[in-house]
mmCIF file with all atom_site columns, C-alpha atoms and ligand atoms in Angstrom:
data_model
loop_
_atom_site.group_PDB
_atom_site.id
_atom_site.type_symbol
_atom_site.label_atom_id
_atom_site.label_alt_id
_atom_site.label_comp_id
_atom_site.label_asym_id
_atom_site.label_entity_id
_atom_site.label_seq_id
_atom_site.pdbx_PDB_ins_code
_atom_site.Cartn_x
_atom_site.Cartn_y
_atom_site.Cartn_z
_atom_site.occupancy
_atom_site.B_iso_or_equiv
_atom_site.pdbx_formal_charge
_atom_site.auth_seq_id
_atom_site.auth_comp_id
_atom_site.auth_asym_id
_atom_site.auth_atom_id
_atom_site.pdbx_PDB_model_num
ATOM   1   C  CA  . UNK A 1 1   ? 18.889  1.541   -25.752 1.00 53.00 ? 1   UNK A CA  1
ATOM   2   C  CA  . UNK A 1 2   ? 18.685  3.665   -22.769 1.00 59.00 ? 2   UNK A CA  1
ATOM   3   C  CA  . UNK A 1 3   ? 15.313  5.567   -20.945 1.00 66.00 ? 3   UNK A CA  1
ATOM   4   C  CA  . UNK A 1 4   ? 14.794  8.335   -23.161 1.00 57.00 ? 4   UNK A CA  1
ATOM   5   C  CA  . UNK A 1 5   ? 18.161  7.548   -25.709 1.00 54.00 ? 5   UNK A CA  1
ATOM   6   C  CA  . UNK A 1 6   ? 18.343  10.611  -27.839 1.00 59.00 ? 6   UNK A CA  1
ATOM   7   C  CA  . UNK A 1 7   ? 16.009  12.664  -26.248 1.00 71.00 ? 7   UNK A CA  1
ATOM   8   C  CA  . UNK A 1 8   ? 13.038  11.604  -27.370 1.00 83.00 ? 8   UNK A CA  1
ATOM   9   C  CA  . UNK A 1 9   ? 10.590  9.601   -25.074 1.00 86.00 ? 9   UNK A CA  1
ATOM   10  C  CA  . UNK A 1 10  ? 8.146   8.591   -27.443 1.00 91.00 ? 10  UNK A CA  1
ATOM   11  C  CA  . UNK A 1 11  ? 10.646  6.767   -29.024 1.00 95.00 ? 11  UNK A CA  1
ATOM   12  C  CA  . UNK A 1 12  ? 10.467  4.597   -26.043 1.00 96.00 ? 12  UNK A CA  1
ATOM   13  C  CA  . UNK A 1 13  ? 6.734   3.561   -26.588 1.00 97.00 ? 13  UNK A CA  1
ATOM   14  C  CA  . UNK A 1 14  ? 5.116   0.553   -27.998 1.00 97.00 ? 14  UNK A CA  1
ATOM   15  C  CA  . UNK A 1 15  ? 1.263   2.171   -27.931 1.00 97.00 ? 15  UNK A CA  1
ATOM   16  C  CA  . UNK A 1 16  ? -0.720  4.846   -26.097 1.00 98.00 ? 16  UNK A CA  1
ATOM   17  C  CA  . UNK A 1 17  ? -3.286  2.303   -24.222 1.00 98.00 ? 17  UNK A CA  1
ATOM   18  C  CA  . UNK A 1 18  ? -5.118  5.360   -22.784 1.00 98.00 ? 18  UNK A CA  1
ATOM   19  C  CA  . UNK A 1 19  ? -5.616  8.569   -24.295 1.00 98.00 ? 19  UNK A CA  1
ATOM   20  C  CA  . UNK A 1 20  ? -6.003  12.185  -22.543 1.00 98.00 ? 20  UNK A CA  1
ATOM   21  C  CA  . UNK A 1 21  ? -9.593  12.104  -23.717 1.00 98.00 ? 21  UNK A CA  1
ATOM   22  C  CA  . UNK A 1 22  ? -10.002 8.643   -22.137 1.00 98.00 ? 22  UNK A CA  1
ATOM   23  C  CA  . UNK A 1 23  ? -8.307  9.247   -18.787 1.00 99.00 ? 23  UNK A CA  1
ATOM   24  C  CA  . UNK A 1 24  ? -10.156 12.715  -18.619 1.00 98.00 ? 24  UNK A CA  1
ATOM   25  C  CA  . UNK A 1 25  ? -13.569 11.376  -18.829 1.00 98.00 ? 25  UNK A CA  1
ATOM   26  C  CA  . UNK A 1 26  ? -13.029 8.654   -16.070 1.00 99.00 ? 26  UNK A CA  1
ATOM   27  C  CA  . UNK A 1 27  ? -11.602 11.136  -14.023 1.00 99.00 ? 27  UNK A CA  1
ATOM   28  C  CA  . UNK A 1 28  ? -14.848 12.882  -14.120 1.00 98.00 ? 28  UNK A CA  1
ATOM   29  C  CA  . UNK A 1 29  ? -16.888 9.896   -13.586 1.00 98.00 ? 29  UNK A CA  1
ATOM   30  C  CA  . UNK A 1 30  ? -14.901 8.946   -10.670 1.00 99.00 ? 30  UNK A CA  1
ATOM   31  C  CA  . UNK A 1 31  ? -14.815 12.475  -9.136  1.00 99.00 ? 31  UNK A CA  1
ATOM   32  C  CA  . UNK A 1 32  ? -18.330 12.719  -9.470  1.00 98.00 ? 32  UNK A CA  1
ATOM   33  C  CA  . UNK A 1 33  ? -18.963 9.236   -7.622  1.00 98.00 ? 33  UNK A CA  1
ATOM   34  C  CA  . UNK A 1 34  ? -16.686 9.890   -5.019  1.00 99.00 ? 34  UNK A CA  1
ATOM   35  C  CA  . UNK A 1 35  ? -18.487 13.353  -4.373  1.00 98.00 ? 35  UNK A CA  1
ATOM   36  C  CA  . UNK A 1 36  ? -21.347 11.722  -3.623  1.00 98.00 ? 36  UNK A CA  1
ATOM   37  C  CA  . UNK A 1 37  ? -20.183 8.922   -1.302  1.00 98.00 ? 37  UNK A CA  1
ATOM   38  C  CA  . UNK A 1 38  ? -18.200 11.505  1.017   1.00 98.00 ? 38  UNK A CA  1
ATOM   39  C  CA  . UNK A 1 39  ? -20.816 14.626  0.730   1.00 98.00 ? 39  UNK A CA  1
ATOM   40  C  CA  . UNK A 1 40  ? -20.755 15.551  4.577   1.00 98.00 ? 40  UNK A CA  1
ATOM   41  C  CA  . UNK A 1 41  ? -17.559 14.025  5.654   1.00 98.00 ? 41  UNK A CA  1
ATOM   42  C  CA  . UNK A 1 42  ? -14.627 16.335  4.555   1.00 98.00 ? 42  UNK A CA  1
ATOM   43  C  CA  . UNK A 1 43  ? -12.543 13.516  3.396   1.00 98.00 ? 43  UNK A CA  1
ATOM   44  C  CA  . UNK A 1 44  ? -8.775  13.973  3.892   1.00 98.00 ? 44  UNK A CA  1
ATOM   45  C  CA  . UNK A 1 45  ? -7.485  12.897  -0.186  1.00 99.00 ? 45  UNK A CA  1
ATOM   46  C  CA  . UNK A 1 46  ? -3.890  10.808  0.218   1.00 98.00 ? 46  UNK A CA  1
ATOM   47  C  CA  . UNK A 1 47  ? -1.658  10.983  -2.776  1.00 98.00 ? 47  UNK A CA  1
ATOM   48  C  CA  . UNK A 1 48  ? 0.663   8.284   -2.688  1.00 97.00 ? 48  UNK A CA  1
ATOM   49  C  CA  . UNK A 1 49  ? 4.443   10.045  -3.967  1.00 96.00 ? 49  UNK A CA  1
ATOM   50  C  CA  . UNK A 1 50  ? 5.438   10.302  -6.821  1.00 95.00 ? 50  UNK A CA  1
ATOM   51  C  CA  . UNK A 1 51  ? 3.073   8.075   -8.990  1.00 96.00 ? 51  UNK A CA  1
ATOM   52  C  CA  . UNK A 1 52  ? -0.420  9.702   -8.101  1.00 98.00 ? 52  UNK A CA  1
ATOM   53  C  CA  . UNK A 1 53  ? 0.611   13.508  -8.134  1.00 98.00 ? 53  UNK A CA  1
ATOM   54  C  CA  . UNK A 1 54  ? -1.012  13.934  -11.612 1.00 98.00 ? 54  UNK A CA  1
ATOM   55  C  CA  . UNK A 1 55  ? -3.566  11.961  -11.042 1.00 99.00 ? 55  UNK A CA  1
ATOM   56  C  CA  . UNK A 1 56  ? -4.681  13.536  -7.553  1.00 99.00 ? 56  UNK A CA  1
ATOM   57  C  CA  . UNK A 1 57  ? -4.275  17.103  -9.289  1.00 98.00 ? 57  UNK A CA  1
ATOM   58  C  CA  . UNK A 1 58  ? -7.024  15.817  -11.896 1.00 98.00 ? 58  UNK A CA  1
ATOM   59  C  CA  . UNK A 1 59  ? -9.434  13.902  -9.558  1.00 99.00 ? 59  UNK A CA  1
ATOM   60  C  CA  . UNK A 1 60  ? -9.548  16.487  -6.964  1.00 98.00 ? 60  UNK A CA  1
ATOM   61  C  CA  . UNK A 1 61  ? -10.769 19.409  -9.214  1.00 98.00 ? 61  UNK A CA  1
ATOM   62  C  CA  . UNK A 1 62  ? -13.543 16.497  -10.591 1.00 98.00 ? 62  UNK A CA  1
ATOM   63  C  CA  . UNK A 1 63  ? -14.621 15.935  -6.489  1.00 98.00 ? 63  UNK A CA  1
ATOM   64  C  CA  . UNK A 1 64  ? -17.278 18.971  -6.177  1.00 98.00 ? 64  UNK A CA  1
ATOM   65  C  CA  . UNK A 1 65  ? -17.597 19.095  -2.151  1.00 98.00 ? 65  UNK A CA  1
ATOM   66  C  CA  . UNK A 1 66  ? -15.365 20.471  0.622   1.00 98.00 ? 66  UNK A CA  1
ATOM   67  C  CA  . UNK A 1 67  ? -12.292 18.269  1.231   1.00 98.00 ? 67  UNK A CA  1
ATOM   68  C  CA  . UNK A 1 68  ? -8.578  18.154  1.774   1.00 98.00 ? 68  UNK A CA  1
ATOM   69  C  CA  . UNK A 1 69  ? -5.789  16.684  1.042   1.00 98.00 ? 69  UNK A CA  1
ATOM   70  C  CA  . UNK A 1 70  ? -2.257  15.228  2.196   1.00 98.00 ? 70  UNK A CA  1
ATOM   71  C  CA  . UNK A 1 71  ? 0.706   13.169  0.956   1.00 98.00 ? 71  UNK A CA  1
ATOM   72  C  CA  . UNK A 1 72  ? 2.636   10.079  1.901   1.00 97.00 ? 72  UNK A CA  1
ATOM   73  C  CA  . UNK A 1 73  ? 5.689   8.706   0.590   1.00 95.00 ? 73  UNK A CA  1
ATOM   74  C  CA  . UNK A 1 74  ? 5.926   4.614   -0.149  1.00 89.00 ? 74  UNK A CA  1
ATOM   75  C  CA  . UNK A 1 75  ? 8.639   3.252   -1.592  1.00 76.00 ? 75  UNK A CA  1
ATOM   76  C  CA  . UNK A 1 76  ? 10.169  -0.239  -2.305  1.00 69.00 ? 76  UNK A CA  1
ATOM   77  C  CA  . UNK A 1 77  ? 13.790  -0.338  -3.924  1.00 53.00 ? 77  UNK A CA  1
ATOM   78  C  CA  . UNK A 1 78  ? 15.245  -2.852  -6.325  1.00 45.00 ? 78  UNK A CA  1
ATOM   79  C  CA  . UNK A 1 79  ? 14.865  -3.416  -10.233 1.00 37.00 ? 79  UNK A CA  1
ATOM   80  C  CA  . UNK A 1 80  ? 13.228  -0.036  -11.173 1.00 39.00 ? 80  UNK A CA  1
ATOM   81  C  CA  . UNK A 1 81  ? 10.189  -2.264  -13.088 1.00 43.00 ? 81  UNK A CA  1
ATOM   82  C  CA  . UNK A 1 82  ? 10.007  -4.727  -10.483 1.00 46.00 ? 82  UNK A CA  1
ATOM   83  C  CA  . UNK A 1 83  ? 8.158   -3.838  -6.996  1.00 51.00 ? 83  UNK A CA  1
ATOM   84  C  CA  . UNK A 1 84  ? 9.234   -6.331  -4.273  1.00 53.00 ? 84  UNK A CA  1
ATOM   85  C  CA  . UNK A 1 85  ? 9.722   -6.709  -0.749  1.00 60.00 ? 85  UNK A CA  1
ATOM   86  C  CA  . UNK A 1 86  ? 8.669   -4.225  1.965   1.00 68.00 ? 86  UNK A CA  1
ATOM   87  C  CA  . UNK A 1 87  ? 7.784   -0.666  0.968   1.00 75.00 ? 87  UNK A CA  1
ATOM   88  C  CA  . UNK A 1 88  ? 9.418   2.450   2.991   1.00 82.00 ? 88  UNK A CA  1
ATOM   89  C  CA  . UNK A 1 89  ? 7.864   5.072   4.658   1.00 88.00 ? 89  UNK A CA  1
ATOM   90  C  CA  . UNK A 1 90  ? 9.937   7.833   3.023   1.00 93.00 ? 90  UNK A CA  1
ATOM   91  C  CA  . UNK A 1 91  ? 7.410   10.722  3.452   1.00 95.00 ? 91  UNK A CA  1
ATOM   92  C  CA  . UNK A 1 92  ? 4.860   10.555  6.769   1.00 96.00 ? 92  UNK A CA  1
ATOM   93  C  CA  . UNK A 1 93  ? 1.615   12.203  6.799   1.00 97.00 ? 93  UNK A CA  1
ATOM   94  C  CA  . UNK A 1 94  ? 1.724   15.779  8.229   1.00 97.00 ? 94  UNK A CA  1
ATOM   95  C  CA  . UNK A 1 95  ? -1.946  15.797  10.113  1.00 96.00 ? 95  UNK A CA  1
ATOM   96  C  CA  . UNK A 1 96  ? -3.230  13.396  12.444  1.00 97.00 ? 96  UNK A CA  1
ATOM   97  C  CA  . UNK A 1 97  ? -5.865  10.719  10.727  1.00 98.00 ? 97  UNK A CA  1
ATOM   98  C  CA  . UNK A 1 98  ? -8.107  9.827   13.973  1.00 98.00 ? 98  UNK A CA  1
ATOM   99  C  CA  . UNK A 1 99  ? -11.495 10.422  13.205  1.00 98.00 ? 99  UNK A CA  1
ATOM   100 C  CA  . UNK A 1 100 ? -11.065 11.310  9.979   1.00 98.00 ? 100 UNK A CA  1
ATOM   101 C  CA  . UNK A 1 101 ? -12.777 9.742   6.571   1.00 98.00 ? 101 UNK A CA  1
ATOM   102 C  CA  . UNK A 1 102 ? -9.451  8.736   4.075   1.00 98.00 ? 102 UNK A CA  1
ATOM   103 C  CA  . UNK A 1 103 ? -9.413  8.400   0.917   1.00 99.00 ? 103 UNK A CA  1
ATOM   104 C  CA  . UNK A 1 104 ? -6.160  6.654   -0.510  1.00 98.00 ? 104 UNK A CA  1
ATOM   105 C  CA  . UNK A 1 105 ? -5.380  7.779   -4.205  1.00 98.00 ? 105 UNK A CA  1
ATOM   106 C  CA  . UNK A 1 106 ? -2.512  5.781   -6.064  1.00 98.00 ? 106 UNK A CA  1
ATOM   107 C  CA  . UNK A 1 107 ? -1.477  5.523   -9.191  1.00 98.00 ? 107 UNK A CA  1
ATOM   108 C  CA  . UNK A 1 108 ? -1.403  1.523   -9.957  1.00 97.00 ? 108 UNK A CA  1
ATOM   109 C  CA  . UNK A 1 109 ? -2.164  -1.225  -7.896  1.00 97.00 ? 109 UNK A CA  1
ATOM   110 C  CA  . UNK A 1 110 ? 0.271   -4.376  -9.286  1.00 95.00 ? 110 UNK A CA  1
ATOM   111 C  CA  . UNK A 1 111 ? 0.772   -6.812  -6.277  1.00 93.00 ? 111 UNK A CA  1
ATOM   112 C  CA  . UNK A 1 112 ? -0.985  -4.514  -3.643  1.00 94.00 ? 112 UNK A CA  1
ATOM   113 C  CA  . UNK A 1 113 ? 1.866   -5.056  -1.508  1.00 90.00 ? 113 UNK A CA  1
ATOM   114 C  CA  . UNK A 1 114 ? 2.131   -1.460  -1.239  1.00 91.00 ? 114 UNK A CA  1
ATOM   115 C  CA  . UNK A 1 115 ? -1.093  -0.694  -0.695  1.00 94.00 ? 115 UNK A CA  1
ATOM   116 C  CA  . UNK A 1 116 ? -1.849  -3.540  1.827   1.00 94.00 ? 116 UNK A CA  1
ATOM   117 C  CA  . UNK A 1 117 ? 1.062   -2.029  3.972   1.00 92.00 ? 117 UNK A CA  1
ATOM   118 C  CA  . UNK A 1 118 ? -0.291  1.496   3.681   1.00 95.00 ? 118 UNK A CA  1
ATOM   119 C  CA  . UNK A 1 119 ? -3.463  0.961   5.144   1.00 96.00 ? 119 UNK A CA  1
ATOM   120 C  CA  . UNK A 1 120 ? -2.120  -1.731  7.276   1.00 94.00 ? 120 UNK A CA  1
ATOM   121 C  CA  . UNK A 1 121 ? -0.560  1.275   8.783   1.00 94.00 ? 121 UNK A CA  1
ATOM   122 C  CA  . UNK A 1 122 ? -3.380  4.318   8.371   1.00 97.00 ? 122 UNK A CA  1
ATOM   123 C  CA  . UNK A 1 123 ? -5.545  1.815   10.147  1.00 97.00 ? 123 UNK A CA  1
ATOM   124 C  CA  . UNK A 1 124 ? -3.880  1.680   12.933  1.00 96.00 ? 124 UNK A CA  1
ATOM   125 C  CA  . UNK A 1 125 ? -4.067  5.423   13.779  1.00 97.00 ? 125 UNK A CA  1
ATOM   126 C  CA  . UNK A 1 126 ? -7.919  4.885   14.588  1.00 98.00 ? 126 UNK A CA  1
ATOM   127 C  CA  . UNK A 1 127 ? -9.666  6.612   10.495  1.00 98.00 ? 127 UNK A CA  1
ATOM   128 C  CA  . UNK A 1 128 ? -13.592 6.810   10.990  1.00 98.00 ? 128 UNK A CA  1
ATOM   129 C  CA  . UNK A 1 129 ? -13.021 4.811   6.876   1.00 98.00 ? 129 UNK A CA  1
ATOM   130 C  CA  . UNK A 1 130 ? -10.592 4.287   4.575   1.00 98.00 ? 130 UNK A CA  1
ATOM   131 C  CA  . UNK A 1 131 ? -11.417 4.230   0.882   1.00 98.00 ? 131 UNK A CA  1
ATOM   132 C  CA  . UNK A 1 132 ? -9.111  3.504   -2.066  1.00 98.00 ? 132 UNK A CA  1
ATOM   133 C  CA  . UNK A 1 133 ? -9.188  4.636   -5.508  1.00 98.00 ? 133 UNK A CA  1
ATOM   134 C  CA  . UNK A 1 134 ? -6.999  3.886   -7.999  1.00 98.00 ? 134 UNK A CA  1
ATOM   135 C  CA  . UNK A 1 135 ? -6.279  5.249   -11.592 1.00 98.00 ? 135 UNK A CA  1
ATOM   136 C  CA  . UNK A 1 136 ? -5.059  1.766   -13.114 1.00 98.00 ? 136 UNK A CA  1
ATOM   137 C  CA  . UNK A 1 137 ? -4.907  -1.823  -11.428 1.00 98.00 ? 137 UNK A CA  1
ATOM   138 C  CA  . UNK A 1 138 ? -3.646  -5.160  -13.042 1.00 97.00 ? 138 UNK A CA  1
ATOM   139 C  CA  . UNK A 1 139 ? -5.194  -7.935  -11.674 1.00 94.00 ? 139 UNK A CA  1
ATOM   140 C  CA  . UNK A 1 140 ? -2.966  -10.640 -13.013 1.00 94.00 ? 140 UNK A CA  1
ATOM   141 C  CA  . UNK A 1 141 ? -0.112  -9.169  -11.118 1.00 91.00 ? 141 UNK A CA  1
ATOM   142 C  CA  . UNK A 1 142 ? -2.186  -9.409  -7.450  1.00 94.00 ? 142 UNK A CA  1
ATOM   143 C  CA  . UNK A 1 143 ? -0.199  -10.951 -4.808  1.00 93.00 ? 143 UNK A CA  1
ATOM   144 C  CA  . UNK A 1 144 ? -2.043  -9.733  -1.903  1.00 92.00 ? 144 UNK A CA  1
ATOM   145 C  CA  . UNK A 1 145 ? -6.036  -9.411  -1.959  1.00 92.00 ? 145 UNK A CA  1
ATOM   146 C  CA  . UNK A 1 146 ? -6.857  -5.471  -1.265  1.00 95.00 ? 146 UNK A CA  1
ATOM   147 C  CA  . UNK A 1 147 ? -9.770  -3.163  -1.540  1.00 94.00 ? 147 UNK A CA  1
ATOM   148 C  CA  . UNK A 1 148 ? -9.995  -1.140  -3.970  1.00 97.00 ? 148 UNK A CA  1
ATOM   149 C  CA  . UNK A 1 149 ? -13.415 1.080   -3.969  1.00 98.00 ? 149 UNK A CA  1
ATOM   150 C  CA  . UNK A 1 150 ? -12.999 3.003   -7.397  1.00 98.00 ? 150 UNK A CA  1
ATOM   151 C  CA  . UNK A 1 151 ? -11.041 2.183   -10.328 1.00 98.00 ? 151 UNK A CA  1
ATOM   152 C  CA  . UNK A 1 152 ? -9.821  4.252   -13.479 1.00 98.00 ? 152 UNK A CA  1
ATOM   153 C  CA  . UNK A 1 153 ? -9.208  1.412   -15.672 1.00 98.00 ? 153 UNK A CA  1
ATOM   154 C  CA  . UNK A 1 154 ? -8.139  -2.514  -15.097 1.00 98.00 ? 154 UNK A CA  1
ATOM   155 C  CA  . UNK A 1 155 ? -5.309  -2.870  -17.392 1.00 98.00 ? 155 UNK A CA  1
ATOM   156 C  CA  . UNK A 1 156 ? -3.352  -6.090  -18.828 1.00 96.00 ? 156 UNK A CA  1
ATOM   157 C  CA  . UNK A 1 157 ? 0.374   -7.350  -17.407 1.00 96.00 ? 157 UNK A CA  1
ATOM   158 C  CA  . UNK A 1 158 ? 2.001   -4.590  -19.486 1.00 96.00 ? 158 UNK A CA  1
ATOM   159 C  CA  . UNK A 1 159 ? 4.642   -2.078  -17.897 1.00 97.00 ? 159 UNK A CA  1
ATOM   160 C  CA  . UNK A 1 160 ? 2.555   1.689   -18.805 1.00 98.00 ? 160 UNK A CA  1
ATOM   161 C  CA  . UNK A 1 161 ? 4.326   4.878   -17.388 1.00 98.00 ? 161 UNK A CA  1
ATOM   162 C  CA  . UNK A 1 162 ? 2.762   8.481   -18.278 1.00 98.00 ? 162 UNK A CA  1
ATOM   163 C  CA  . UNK A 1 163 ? 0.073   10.694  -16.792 1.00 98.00 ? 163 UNK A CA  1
ATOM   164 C  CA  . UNK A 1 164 ? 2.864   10.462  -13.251 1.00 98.00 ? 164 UNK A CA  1
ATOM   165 C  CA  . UNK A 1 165 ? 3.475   6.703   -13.844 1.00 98.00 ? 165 UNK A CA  1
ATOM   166 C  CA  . UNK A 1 166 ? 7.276   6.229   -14.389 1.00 97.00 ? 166 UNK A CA  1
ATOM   167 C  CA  . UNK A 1 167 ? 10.519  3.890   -15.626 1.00 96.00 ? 167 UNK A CA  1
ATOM   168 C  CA  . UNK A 1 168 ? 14.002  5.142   -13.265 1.00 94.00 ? 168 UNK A CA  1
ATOM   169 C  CA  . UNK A 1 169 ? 11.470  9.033   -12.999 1.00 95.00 ? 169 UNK A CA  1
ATOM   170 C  CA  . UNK A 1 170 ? 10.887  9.410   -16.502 1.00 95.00 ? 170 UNK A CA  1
ATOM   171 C  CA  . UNK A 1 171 ? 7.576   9.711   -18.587 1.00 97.00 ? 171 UNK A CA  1
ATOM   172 C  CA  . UNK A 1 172 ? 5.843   11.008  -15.508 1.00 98.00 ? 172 UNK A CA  1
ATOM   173 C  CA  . UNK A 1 173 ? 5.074   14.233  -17.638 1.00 97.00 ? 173 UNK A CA  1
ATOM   174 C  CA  . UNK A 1 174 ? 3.071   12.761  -20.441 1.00 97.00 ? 174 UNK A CA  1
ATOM   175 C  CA  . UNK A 1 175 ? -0.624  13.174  -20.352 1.00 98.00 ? 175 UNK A CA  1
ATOM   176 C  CA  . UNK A 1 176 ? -1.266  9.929   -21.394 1.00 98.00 ? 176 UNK A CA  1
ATOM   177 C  CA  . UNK A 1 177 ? -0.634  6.470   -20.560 1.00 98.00 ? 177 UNK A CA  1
ATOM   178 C  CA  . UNK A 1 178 ? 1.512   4.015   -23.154 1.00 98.00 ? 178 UNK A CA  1
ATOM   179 C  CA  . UNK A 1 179 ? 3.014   1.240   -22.884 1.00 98.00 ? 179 UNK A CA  1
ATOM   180 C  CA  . UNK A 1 180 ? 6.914   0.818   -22.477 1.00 97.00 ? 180 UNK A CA  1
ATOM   181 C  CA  . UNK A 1 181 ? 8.950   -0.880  -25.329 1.00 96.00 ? 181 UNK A CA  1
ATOM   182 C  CA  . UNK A 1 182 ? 10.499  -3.754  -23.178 1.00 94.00 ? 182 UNK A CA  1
ATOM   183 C  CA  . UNK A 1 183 ? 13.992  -3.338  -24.685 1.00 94.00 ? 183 UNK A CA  1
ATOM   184 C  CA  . UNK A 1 184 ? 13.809  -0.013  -22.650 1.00 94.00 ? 184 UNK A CA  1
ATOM   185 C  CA  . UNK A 1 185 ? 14.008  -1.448  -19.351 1.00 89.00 ? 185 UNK A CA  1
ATOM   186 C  CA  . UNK A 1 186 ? 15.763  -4.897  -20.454 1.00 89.00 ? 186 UNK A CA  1
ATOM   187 C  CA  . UNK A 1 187 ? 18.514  -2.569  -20.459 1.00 76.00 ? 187 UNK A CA  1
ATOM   188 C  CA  . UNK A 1 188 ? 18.555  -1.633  -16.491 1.00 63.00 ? 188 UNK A CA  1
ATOM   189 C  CA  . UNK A 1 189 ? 19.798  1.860   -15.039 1.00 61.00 ? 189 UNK A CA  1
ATOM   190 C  CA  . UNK A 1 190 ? 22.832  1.519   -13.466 1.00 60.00 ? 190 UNK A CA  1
ATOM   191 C  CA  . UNK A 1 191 ? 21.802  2.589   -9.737  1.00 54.00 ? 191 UNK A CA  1
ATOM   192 C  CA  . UNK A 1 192 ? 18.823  1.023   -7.715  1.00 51.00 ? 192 UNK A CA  1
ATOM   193 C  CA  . UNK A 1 193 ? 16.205  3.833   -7.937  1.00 53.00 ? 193 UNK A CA  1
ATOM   194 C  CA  . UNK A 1 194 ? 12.358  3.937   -6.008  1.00 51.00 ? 194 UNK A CA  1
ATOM   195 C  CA  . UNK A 1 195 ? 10.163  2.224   -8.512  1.00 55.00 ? 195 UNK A CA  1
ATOM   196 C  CA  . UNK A 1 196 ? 7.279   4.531   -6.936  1.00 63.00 ? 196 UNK A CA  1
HETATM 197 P  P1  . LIG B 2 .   ? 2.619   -2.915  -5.881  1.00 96.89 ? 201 LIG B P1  1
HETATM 198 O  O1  . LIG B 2 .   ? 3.083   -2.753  -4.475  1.00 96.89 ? 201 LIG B O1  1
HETATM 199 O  O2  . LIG B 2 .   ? 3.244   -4.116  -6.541  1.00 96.89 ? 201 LIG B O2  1
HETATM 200 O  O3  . LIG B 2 .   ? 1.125   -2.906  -6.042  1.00 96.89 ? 201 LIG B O3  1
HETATM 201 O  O4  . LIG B 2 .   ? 3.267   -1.743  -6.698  1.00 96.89 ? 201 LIG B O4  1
HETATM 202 C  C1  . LIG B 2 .   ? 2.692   -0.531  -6.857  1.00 96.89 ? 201 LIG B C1  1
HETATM 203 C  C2  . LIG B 2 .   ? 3.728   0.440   -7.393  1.00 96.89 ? 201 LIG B C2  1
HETATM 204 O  O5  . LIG B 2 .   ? 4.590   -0.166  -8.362  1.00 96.89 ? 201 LIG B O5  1
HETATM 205 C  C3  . LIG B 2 .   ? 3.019   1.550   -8.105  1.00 96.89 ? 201 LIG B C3  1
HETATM 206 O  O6  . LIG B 2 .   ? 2.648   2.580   -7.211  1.00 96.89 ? 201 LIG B O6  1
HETATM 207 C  C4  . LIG B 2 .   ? 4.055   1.971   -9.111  1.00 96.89 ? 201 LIG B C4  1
HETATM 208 O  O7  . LIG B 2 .   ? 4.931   2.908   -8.535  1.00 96.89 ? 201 LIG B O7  1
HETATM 209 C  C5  . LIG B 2 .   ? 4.827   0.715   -9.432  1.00 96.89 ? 201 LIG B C5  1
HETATM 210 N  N1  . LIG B 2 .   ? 4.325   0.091   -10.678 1.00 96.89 ? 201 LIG B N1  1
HETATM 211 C  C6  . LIG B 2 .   ? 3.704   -1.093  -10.811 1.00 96.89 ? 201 LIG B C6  1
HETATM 212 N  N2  . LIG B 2 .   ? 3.395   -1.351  -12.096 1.00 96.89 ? 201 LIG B N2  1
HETATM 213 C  C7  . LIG B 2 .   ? 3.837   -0.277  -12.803 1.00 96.89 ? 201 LIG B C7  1
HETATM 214 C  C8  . LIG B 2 .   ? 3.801   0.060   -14.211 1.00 96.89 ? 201 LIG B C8  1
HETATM 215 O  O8  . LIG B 2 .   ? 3.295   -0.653  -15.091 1.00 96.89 ? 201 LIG B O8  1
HETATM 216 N  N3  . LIG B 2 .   ? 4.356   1.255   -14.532 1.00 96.89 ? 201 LIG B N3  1
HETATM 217 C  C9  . LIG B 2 .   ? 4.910   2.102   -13.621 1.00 96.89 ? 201 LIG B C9  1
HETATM 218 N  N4  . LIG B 2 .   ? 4.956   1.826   -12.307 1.00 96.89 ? 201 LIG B N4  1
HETATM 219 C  C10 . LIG B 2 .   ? 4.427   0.643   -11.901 1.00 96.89 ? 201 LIG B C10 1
HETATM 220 MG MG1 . LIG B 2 .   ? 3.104   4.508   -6.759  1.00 96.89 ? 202 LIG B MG1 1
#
């Protein structure tokens, strides 16, 4: 069977593991908490492409104080449900971070080697902080030991896509999270695609 074979994705899915309800509520919680840890400091918000899109479009209405927001592009190619080896800068910042109080905002932290190279790299352009919140991490799958200061949910070793989490860009659009029937990406697309 193929991603999305007949036309219908939720043919594709074992089990919702997080409801809109669900994912709504600790979006609040977590908006409201990072609110009041950055009150004063006009945070600059960094969605990590493609993954955290729907996620940063939530949180950010939920975080009631002045702050903006900016993009970055991180990508490491292979097996579409695998992440390995060094991660690409495909999409830079488009303001300078000097100075400047950043908050990271990604989807899913599996290994963290994507993470630990992103702020391996925001550090080095001189932040006043660096914060990272994340809407799902699973700890079983850590390969490198990174901070994460808020998280949406710790989940088990289960591939999820929905609510922006993908398999080779699809299920990005559903406003929950499920998890993926494995016979859905035991048969692999036929090009090497980002697995961001
Ligand atoms: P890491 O570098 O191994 O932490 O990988 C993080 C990236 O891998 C995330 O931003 C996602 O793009 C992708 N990823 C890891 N696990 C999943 C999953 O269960 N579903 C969808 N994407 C995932
Ligand atoms: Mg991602």
């Amino acid at each position: 069977m193929g991603v999305g074979a007949g036309g219908d994705w939720r043919a594709d899915l074992a089990s919702v593991l997080l409801t809109e309800k669900q994912i709504q509520d600790r979006v609040a919680a977590l908006g409201t908490e990072i609110a009041a840890a950055y009150q004063g400091k006009n945070p600059l918000v960094i969605g990590v492409l493609k993954g955290s899109v729907v996620f940063l479009a939530d949180l950010i209405r939920r975080i009631d104080i002045p702050l903006e927001i900016d993009l970055v592009c991180l990508s490491s190619y292979g097996q579409a449900a695998n992440s390995s080896g060094q991660p690409l800068l495909l999409k830079d910042l488009a303001v300078p971070v000097a100075g400047r109080h950043l908050l990271v905002v990604e989807d899913i932290i599996d290994s963290g080697v994507t993470l630990s190279h992103l702020l391996a790299l925001l550090q080095q352009r001189g932040p006043a902080s660096i914060g990272v919140c994340a809407l799902l991490s699973k700890p079983a799958r850590r390969e490198t030991d990174v901070p994460v200061d808020y998280t949406g949910f710790e989940i088990p070793d289960e591939f999820v896509v929905g609510y922006g989490l993908d398999y080779a860009e699809h299920y990005r659009s559903l406003p929950y999270v499920a998890v993926l029937k494995p016979e859905v990406y035991e048969t692999p697309p036929t090009a090497a695609t980002p697995s961001d």
